[in-house]
JSON list of C-alpha atoms in Angstrom, two decimals:
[
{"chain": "B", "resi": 26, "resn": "UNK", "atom": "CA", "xyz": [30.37, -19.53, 18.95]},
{"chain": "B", "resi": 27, "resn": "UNK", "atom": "CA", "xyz": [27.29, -17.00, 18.34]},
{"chain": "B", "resi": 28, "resn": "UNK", "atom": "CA", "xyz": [28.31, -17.53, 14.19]},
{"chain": "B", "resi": 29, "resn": "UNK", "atom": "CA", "xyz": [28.05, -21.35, 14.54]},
{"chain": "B", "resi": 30, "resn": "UNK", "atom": "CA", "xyz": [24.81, -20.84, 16.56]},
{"chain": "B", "resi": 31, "resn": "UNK", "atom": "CA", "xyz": [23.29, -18.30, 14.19]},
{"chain": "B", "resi": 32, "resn": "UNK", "atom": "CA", "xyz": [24.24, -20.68, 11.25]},
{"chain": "B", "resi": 33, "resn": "UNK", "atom": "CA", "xyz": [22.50, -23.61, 12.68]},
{"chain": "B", "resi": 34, "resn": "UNK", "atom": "CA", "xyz": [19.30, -21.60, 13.42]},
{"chain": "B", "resi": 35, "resn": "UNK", "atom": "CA", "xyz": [19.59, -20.70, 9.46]},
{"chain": "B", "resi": 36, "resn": "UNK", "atom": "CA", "xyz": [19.94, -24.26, 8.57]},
{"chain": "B", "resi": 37, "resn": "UNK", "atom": "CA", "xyz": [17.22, -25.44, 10.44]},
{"chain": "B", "resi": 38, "resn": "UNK", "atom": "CA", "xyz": [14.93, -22.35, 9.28]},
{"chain": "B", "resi": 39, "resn": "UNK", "atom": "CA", "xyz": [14.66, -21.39, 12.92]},
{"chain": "B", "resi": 40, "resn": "UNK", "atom": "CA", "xyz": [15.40, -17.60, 11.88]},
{"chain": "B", "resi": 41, "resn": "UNK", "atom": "CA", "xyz": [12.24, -15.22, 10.56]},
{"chain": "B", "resi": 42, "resn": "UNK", "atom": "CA", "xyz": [12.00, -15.10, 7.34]},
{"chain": "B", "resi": 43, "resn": "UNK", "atom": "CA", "xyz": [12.91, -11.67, 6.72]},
{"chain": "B", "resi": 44, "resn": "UNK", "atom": "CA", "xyz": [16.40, -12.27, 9.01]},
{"chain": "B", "resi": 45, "resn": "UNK", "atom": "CA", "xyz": [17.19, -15.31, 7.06]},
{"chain": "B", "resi": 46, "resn": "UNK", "atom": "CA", "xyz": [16.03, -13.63, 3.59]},
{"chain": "B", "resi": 47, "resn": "UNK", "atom": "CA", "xyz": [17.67, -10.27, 4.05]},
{"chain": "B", "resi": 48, "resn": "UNK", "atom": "CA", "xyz": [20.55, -10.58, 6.45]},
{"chain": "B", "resi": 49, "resn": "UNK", "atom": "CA", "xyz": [21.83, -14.03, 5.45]},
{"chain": "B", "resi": 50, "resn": "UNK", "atom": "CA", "xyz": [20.62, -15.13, 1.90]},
{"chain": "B", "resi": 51, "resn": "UNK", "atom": "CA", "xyz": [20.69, -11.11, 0.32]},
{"chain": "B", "resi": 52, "resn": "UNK", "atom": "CA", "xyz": [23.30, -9.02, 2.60]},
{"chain": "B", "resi": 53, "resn": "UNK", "atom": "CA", "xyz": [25.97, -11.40, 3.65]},
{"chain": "B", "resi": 54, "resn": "UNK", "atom": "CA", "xyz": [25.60, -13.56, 0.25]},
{"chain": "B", "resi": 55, "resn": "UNK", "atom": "CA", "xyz": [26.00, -10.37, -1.48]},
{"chain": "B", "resi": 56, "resn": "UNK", "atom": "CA", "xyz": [29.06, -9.15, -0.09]},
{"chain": "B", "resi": 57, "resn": "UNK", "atom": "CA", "xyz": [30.81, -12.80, -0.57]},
{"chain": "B", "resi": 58, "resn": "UNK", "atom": "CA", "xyz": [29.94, -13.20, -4.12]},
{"chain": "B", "resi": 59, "resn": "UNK", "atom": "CA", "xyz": [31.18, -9.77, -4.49]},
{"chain": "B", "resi": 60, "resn": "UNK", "atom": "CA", "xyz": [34.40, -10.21, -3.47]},
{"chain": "B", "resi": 61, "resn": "UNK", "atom": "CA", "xyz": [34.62, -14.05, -4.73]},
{"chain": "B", "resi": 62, "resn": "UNK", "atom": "CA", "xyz": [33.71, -12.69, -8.20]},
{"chain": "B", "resi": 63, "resn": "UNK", "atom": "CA", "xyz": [36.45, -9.52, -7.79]},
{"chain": "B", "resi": 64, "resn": "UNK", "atom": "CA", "xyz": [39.25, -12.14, -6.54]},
{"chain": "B", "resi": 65, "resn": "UNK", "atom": "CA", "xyz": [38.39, -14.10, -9.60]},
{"chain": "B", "resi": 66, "resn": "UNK", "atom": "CA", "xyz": [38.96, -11.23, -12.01]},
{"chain": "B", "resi": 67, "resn": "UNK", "atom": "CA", "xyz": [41.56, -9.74, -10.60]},
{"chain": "B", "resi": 68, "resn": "UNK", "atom": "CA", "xyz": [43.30, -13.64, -10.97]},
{"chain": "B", "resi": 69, "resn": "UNK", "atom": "CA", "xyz": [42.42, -13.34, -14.46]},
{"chain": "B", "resi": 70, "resn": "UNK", "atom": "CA", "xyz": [43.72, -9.99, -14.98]},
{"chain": "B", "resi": 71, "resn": "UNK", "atom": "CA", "xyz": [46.64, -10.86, -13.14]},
{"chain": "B", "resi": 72, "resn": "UNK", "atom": "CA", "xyz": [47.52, -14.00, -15.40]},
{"chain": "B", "resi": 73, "resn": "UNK", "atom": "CA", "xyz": [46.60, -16.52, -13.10]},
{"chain": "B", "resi": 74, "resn": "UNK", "atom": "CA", "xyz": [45.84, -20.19, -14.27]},
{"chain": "B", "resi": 75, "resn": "UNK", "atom": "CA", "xyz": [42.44, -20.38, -14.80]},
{"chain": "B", "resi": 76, "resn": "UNK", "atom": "CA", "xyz": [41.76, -22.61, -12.02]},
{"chain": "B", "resi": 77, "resn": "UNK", "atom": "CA", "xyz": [42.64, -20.15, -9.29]},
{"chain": "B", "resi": 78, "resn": "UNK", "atom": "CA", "xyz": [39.77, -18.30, -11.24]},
{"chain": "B", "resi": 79, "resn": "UNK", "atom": "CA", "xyz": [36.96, -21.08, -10.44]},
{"chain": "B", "resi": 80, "resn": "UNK", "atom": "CA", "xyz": [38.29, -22.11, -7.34]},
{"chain": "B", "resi": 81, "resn": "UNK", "atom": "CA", "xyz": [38.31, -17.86, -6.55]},
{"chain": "B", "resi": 82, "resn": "UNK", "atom": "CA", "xyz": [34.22, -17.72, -8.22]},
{"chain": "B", "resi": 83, "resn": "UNK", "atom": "CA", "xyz": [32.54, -20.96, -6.51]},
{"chain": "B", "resi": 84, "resn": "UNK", "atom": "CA", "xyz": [34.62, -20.69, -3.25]},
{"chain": "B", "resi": 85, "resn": "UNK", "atom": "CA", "xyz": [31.05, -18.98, -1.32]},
{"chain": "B", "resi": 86, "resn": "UNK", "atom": "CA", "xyz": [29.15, -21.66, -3.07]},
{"chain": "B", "resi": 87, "resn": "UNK", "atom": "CA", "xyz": [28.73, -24.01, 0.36]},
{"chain": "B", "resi": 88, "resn": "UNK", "atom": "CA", "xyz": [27.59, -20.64, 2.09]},
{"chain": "B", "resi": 89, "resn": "UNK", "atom": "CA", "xyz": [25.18, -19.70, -0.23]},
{"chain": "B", "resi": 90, "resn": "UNK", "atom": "CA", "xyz": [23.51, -23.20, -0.69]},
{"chain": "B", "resi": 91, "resn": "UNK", "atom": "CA", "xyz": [23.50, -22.76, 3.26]},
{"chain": "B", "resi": 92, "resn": "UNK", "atom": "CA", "xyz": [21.93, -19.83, 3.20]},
{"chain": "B", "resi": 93, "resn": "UNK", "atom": "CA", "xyz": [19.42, -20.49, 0.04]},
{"chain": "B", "resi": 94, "resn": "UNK", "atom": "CA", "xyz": [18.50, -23.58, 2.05]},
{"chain": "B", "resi": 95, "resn": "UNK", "atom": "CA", "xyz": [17.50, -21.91, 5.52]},
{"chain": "B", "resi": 96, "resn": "UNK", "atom": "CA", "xyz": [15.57, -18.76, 3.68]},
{"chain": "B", "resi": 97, "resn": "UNK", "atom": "CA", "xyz": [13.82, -21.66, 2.37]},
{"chain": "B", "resi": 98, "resn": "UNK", "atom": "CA", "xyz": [13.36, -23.73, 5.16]},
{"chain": "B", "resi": 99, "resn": "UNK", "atom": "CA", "xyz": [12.22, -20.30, 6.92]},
{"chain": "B", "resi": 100, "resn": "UNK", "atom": "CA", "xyz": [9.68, -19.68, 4.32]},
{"chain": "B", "resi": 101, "resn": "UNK", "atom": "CA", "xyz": [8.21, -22.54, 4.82]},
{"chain": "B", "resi": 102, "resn": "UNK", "atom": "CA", "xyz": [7.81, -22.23, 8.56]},
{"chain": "B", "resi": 103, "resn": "UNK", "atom": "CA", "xyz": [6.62, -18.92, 8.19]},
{"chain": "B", "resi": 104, "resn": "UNK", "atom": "CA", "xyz": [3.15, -18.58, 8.95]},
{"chain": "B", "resi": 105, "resn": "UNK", "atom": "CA", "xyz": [3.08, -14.98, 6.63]},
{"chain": "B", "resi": 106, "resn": "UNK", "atom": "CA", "xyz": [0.77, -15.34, 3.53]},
{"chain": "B", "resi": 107, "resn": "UNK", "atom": "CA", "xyz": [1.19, -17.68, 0.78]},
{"chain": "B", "resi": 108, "resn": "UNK", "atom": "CA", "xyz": [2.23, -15.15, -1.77]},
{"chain": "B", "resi": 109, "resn": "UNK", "atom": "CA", "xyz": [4.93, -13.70, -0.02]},
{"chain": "B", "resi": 110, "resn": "UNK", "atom": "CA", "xyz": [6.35, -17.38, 0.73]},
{"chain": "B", "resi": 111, "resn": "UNK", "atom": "CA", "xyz": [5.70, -18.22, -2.46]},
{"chain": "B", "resi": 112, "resn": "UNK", "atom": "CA", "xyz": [7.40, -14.61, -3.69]},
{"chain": "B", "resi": 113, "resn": "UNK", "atom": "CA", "xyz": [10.41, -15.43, -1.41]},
{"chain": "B", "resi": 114, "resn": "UNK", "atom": "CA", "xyz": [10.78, -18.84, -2.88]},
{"chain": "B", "resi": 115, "resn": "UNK", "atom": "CA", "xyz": [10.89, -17.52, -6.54]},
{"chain": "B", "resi": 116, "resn": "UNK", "atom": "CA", "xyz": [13.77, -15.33, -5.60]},
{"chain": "B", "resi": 117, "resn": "UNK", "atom": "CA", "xyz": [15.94, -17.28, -3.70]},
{"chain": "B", "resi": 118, "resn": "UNK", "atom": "CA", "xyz": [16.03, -19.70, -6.63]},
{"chain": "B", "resi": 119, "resn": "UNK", "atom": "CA", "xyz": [17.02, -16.83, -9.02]},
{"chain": "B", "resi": 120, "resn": "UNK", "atom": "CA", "xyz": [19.31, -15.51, -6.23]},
{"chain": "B", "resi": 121, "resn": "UNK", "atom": "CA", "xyz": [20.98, -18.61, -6.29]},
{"chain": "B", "resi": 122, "resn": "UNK", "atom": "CA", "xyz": [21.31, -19.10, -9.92]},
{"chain": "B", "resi": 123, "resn": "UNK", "atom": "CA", "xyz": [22.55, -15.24, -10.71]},
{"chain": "B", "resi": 124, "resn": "UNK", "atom": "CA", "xyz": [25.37, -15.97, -8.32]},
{"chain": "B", "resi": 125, "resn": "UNK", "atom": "CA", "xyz": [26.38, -19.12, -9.78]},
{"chain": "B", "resi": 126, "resn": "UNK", "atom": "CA", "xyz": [26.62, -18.15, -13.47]},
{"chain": "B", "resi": 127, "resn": "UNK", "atom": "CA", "xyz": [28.08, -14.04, -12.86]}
]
């Protein structure tokens, strides 16, 4: 129930900034690509159909649109400095696009 609470605060961009940025966007997002990307090489390796591959690499997709979209949305509540939202905005882009091409 807290999960479902916490991920509706991200959503919304009711989190700080640096919560949203670093625990839910970078940390978490990390780990889940990680082990998406592992699964999906190890299906390769194992002689898998290549589908179990994709399905394996873009299976944390809806979680890290979730969580590119509440960093975001957090950003742009924040009332920090306009270079560091702007700084924060740039990333989570190129966060977003690392994990969907590696």
């Amino acid at each position: 129930m807290m999960a479902a609470a916490s991920l509706r605060q991200l959503w919304f961009g009711q989190l700080p900034l640096n919560v949203a940025f670093w625990r839910y966007l970078i940390n978490y997002g990390m780990i889940l690509n990680l082990a998406a990307t592992i699964s999906a090489i190890v299906a390769i390796a194992n002689e898998l159909h290549i589908a179990w591959a994709i399905i394996l690499h873009f299976l944390p997709l809806p979680y890290s649109l979730l969580s590119a979209v509440g960093a975001w949305r957090s950003a742009n509540r924040n009332g920090e400095n306009a270079g560091f939202v702007n700084a924060a905005k740039i990333v989570i882009v190129l966060w977003l696009a690392f994990w969907l091409v590696v």
